[in-house]
Amino acid sequence: MTVDLPAALAAYREHGFARLGPVLTDAQLGVLRERAVALMLGTVKHEGLFFQLDAPSGDWREAPLGLGWQGPALTYRKLEKLELDEEFRSVVRSPALEPLVRALVSPPVLLYRAIVFNKAAEGGSEIPWHQDAGKLWGVSKDPSVQVWIALDDAPVDGGCLQFVPGSHGWGLASPLGGIVGERQVEDAQAERLAVSVPVRAGEAVLLHNLVWHRSGKTRTGQRRLAFSACYLDGDTRCVRKHKAPRRFFRVFEDGAVTKVSTSPGGK
Ligand SMILES: O=C(O)CCC(=O)C(=O)O
């Protein structure tokens, strides 16, 4: 499984996202799905893993924060710090992704987050237009490289990603980052410009952290699991003040790279 690097980089620069095609074998998919379920059910445990249950209302704003693992359930919305799990760690460093990551990220490549997004068969919750950068992220420079991998099929009505193409070139919608305000969504005519990217299990999508993206509930009656890894340039520092600074996980052991420009439009 190889990613068409020039095509992926061109689409990423122009649109802020790129389809990468399949990056996992069926066997790997099976292992990762089973592991995600085992973590939710607590049959595999790692000290320090982050869990967030979905809100029973299906409104992400009501999802409880800071509670950790709440007992066996398949309705966790997010599982984070998956670099602690050997199966997910091997995806972060996957040979299928390594050339792409090395092309875009300055060494030594660091990891900001390794996360599973789950939409349970009952529907899960909608994630509104947002950007994955800004002060909320607590780092000295905004990251720009994320790889999102479907672990289940993600069809149009089953929780696929949606994008506003080119929006990575508009900068941060607010210094804080995260959710894009309603007014800005209207002004940008995001609804009209939105592009859905349905994928099959095992396929990946490269995202620029500034591109406006969102996902709906799954309405197919099928669960939609996805894994995402966000990479950081080696000189990125944690600037959070409320806790001790994070030390980011180092993705590859050596530092050899050819980093290319990540600016929109390829300049
Ligand atoms: O997996 C999803 O539904 C959303 C992913 C997402 O919003 C993100 O990667 O920031």
PDB file of C-alpha atoms in Angstrom, residues 25 60 153 187:
ATOM      1  CA  THR A  25      -4.839  -4.181   5.387  1.00  0.00           C
ATOM      2  CA  TRP A  60     -21.418  17.190  21.594  1.00  0.00           C
ATOM      3  CA  ASP A 153     -16.898   2.464   6.340  1.00  0.00           C
ATOM      4  CA  ASP A 187     -20.534  34.568   5.828  1.00  0.00           C
TER       5      ASP A 187
END
